[in-house]
Amino acid sequence: MSGLLDLINSPMGKQLVSGAASQTGQPENKTAEVLSMAMPLLMGAMKKNASTPGGAQGLMDALSSKHDGGILDDLGGLFGGGVDQNVMDDGAGILGHVLGSKQPQVENALSTKSGIDAGSISQILKIAAPILLGYLGKQTRQQNVSSPEGLNGLLGGLMGGNKTAAKQQSLVESFLDSDGDGSVIDDLAGMVLNGGGQKKSGLGGMLGGLFGK
């Protein structure tokens, strides 16, 4: 199953990076850094929400209607003339639902880690959230996921399979449940960048190649 690393490493991921960078006026390497830290955090927060029957059903409903993956069909159009306000509003709604009162804490931690101002971080997250949900929607269709258990399994698989997903999940939850200082984000990014402890390929290699790091 393709995981989160493959998503960030794909042409779609690169399009997301360059689109979010041009929208916010931030350098692409910094934007990629923010997304590599934010994506597992958002995915983990969604998984946390989906651990209750109501939360899982709500996410299933969203994935089968508005967020069925259609947004991925024309990312060039999405980023062509600047991201549409409707998409940004949608992203803001998703973040409010998924992160709740922890949203400012998440944005501040990402800002501290990346050196990008919290306002730009907020913009990047608003762009990333509908795309991440669209990606999930597409995966649920391709894999015929139709139950909350199946959805949890899918989210776990995207986070790197059993052991890695469990470790990432406990990191995400400890961050969301605490007044985390952002060190959790380092650990999460490390796990994604290193593909759960394998050699540093994937995103790390992709960023190295793209931005000459």
PDB file of C-alpha atoms in Angstrom, residues 1-8 10 12 39 43 63 67-72 128-143 154 158:
ATOM      1  CA  MET A   1       0.000   0.000   0.000  1.00  0.00           C
ATOM      2  CA  SER A   2       1.361   3.392  -0.866  1.00  0.00           C
ATOM      3  CA  GLY A   3       2.076   5.397   2.242  1.00  0.00           C
ATOM      4  CA  LEU A   4       2.330   9.009   3.208  1.00  0.00           C
ATOM      5  CA  LEU A   5       5.947   9.096   2.081  1.00  0.00           C
ATOM      6  CA  ASP A   6       4.901   8.072  -1.431  1.00  0.00           C
ATOM      7  CA  LEU A   7       2.281  10.807  -1.465  1.00  0.00           C
ATOM      8  CA  ILE A   8       4.792  13.538  -0.577  1.00  0.00           C
ATOM      9  CA  SER A  10       4.911  11.796  -5.906  1.00  0.00           C
ATOM     10  CA  MET A  12       1.232  15.315  -6.855  1.00  0.00           C
ATOM     11  CA  MET A  39       1.130  15.634   6.845  1.00  0.00           C
ATOM     12  CA  MET A  43      -3.144  12.109   9.225  1.00  0.00           C
ATOM     13  CA  LEU A  63     -14.788  10.992   1.831  1.00  0.00           C
ATOM     14  CA  HIS A  67     -13.786  14.709  -0.651  1.00  0.00           C
ATOM     15  CA  ASP A  68     -13.927  11.815  -3.091  1.00  0.00           C
ATOM     16  CA  GLY A  69     -10.591  12.673  -4.682  1.00  0.00           C
ATOM     17  CA  GLY A  70     -11.876  14.918  -7.471  1.00  0.00           C
ATOM     18  CA  ILE A  71      -9.640  17.776  -6.277  1.00  0.00           C
ATOM     19  CA  LEU A  72      -6.601  15.727  -7.345  1.00  0.00           C
ATOM     20  CA  ALA A 128      -2.809  20.678   2.337  1.00  0.00           C
ATOM     21  CA  ALA A 129      -5.915  19.564   4.269  1.00  0.00           C
ATOM     22  CA  PRO A 130      -8.404  19.280   1.337  1.00  0.00           C
ATOM     23  CA  ILE A 131      -5.714  17.602  -0.794  1.00  0.00           C
ATOM     24  CA  LEU A 132      -4.948  15.088   1.965  1.00  0.00           C
ATOM     25  CA  LEU A 133      -8.670  14.335   2.351  1.00  0.00           C
ATOM     26  CA  GLY A 134      -9.011  14.012  -1.424  1.00  0.00           C
ATOM     27  CA  TYR A 135      -6.116  11.548  -1.412  1.00  0.00           C
ATOM     28  CA  LEU A 136      -7.832   9.568   1.350  1.00  0.00           C
ATOM     29  CA  GLY A 137     -11.111   9.660  -0.580  1.00  0.00           C
ATOM     30  CA  LYS A 138      -9.401   8.246  -3.645  1.00  0.00           C
ATOM     31  CA  GLN A 139      -7.720   5.517  -1.573  1.00  0.00           C
ATOM     32  CA  THR A 140     -11.019   4.495   0.060  1.00  0.00           C
ATOM     33  CA  ARG A 141     -12.584   4.099  -3.387  1.00  0.00           C
ATOM     34  CA  GLN A 142      -9.658   2.210  -4.884  1.00  0.00           C
ATOM     35  CA  GLN A 143      -9.555  -0.183  -1.936  1.00  0.00           C
ATOM     36  CA  LEU A 154      -6.299   2.418   5.702  1.00  0.00           C
ATOM     37  CA  LEU A 158      -0.745   5.081   5.076  1.00  0.00           C
TER      38      LEU A 158
END
